[in-house]
PDB file of C-alpha atoms in Angstrom:
ATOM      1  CA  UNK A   1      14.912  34.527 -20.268  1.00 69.00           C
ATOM      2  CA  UNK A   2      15.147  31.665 -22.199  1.00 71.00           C
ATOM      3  CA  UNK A   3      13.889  28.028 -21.174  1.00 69.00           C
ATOM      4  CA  UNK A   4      15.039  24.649 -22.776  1.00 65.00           C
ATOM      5  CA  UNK A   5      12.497  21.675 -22.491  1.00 64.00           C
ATOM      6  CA  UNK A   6      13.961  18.089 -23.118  1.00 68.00           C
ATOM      7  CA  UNK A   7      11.797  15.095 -23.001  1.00 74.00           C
ATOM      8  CA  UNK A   8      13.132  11.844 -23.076  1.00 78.00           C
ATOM      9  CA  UNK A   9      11.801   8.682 -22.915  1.00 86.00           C
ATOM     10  CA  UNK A  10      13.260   5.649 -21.762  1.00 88.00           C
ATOM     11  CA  UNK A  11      13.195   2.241 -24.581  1.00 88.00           C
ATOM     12  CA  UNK A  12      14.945  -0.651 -24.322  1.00 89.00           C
ATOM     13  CA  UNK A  13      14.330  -4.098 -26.180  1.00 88.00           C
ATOM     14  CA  UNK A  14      15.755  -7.236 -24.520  1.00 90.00           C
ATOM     15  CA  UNK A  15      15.450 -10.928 -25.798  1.00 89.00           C
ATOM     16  CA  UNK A  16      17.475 -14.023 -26.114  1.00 91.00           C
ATOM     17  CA  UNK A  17      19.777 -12.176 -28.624  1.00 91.00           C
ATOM     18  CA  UNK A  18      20.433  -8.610 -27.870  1.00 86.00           C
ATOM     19  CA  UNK A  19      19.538  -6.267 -25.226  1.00 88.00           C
ATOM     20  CA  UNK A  20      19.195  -2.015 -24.846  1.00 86.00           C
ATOM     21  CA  UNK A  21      18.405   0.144 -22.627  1.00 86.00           C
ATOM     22  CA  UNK A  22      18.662   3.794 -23.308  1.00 83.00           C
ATOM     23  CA  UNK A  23      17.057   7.465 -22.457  1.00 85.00           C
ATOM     24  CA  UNK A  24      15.480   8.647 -26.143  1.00 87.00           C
ATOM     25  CA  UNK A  25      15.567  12.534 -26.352  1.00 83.00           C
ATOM     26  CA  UNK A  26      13.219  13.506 -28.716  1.00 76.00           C
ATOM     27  CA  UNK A  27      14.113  15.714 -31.969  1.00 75.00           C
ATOM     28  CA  UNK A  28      17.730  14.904 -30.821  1.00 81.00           C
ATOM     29  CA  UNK A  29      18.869  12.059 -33.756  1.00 84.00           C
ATOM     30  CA  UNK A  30      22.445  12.199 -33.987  1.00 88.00           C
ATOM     31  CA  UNK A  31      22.484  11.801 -29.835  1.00 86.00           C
ATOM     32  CA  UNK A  32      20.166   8.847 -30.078  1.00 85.00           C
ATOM     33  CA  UNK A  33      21.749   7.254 -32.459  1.00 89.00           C
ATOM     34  CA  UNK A  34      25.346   7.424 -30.788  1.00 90.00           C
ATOM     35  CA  UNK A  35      23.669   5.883 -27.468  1.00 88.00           C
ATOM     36  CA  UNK A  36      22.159   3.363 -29.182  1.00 90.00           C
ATOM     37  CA  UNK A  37      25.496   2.288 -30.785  1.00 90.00           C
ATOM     38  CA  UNK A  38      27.118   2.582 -27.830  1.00 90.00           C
ATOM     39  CA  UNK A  39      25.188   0.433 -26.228  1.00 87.00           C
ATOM     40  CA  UNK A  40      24.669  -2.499 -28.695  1.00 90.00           C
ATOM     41  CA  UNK A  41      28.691  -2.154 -29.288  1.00 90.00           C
ATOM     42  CA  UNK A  42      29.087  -6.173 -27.282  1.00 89.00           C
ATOM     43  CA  UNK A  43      26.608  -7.604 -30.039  1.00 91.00           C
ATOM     44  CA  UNK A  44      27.483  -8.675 -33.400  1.00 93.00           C
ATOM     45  CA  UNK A  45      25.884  -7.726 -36.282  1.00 95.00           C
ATOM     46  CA  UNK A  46      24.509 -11.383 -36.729  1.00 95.00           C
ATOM     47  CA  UNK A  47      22.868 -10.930 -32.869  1.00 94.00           C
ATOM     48  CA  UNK A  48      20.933  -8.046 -33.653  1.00 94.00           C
ATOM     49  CA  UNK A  49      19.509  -9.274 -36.967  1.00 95.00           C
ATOM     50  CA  UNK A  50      17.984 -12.340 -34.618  1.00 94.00           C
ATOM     51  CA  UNK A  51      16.961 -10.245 -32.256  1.00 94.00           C
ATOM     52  CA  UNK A  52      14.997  -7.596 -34.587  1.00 94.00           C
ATOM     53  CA  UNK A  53      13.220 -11.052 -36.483  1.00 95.00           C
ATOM     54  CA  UNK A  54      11.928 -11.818 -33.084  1.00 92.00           C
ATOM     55  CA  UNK A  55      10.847  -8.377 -32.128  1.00 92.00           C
ATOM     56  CA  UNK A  56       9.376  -7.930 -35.742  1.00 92.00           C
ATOM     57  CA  UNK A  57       8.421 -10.869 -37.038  1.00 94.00           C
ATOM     58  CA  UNK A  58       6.291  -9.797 -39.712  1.00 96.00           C
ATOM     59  CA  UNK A  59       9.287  -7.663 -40.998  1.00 95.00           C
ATOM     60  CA  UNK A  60      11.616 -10.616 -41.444  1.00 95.00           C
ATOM     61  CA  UNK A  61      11.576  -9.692 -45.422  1.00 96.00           C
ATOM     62  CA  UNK A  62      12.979  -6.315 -45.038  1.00 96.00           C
ATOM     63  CA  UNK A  63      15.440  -7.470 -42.132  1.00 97.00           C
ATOM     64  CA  UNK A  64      16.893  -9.931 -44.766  1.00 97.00           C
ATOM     65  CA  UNK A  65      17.803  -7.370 -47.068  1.00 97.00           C
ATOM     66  CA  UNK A  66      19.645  -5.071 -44.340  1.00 97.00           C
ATOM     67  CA  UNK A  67      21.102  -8.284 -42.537  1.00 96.00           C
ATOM     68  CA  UNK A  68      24.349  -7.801 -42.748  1.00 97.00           C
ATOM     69  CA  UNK A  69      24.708  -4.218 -42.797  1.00 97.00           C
ATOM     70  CA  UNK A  70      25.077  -3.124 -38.803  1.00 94.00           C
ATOM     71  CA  UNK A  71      24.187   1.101 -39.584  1.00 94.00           C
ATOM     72  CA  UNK A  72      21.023  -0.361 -41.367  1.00 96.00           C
ATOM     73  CA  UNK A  73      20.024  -2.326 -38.628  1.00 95.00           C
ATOM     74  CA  UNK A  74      20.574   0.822 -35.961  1.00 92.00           C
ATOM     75  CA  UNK A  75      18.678   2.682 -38.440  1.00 92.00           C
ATOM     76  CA  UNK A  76      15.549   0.385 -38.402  1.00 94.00           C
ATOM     77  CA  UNK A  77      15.940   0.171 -34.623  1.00 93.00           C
ATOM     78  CA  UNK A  78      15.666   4.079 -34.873  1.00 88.00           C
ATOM     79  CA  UNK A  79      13.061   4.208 -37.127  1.00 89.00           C
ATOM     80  CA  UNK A  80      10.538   1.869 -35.131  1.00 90.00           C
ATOM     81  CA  UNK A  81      11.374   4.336 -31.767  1.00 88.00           C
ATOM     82  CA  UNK A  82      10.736   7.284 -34.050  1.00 85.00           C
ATOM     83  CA  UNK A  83       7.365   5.646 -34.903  1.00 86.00           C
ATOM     84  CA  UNK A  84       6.363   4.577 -31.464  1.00 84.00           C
ATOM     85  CA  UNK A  85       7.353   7.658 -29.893  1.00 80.00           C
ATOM     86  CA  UNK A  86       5.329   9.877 -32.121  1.00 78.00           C
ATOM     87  CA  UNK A  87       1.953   7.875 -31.321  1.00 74.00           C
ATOM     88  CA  UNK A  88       2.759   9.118 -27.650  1.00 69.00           C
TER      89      UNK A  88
END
């Protein structure tokens, strides 16, 4: 018999620029990453720049060098679930 366990978490981030909600499977990247595209798609790469300064103020330096490259931004967005997600 074999038994597969999926957790997944729900995230979103909403504010004045850009807003996601999505079901985070953990140790399941490529799949997270493809819903999270999917459902930023409506927002330009400008929006979610704003958004993430809001969210993460104090990493305005390193959002300035990524700010115009959209897969960068996706990838921080990733990285900061990844982080929260593991303190759980």
């Amino acid at each position: 018999m074999s038994i597969d366990v999926n957790i997944s978490y729900n995230v979103s981030i909403t504010n004045r620029h850009f807003s996601f909600y999505i079901d985070y499977y953990q140790y399941v990247d490529q799949l997270n990453k493809d819903n999270l595209t999917e459902d930023l798609e409506d927002y330009s790469t400008e929006k979610l720049y704003l958004g993430l300064c809001e969210e993460f103020p104090e990493e305005k330096e390193e959002l300035k060098e990524i700010r115009d490259d959209r897969d960068a931004l996706i990838y921080f967005i990733m990285n900061k679930i990844d982080a929260e997600i593991s303190d759980i």
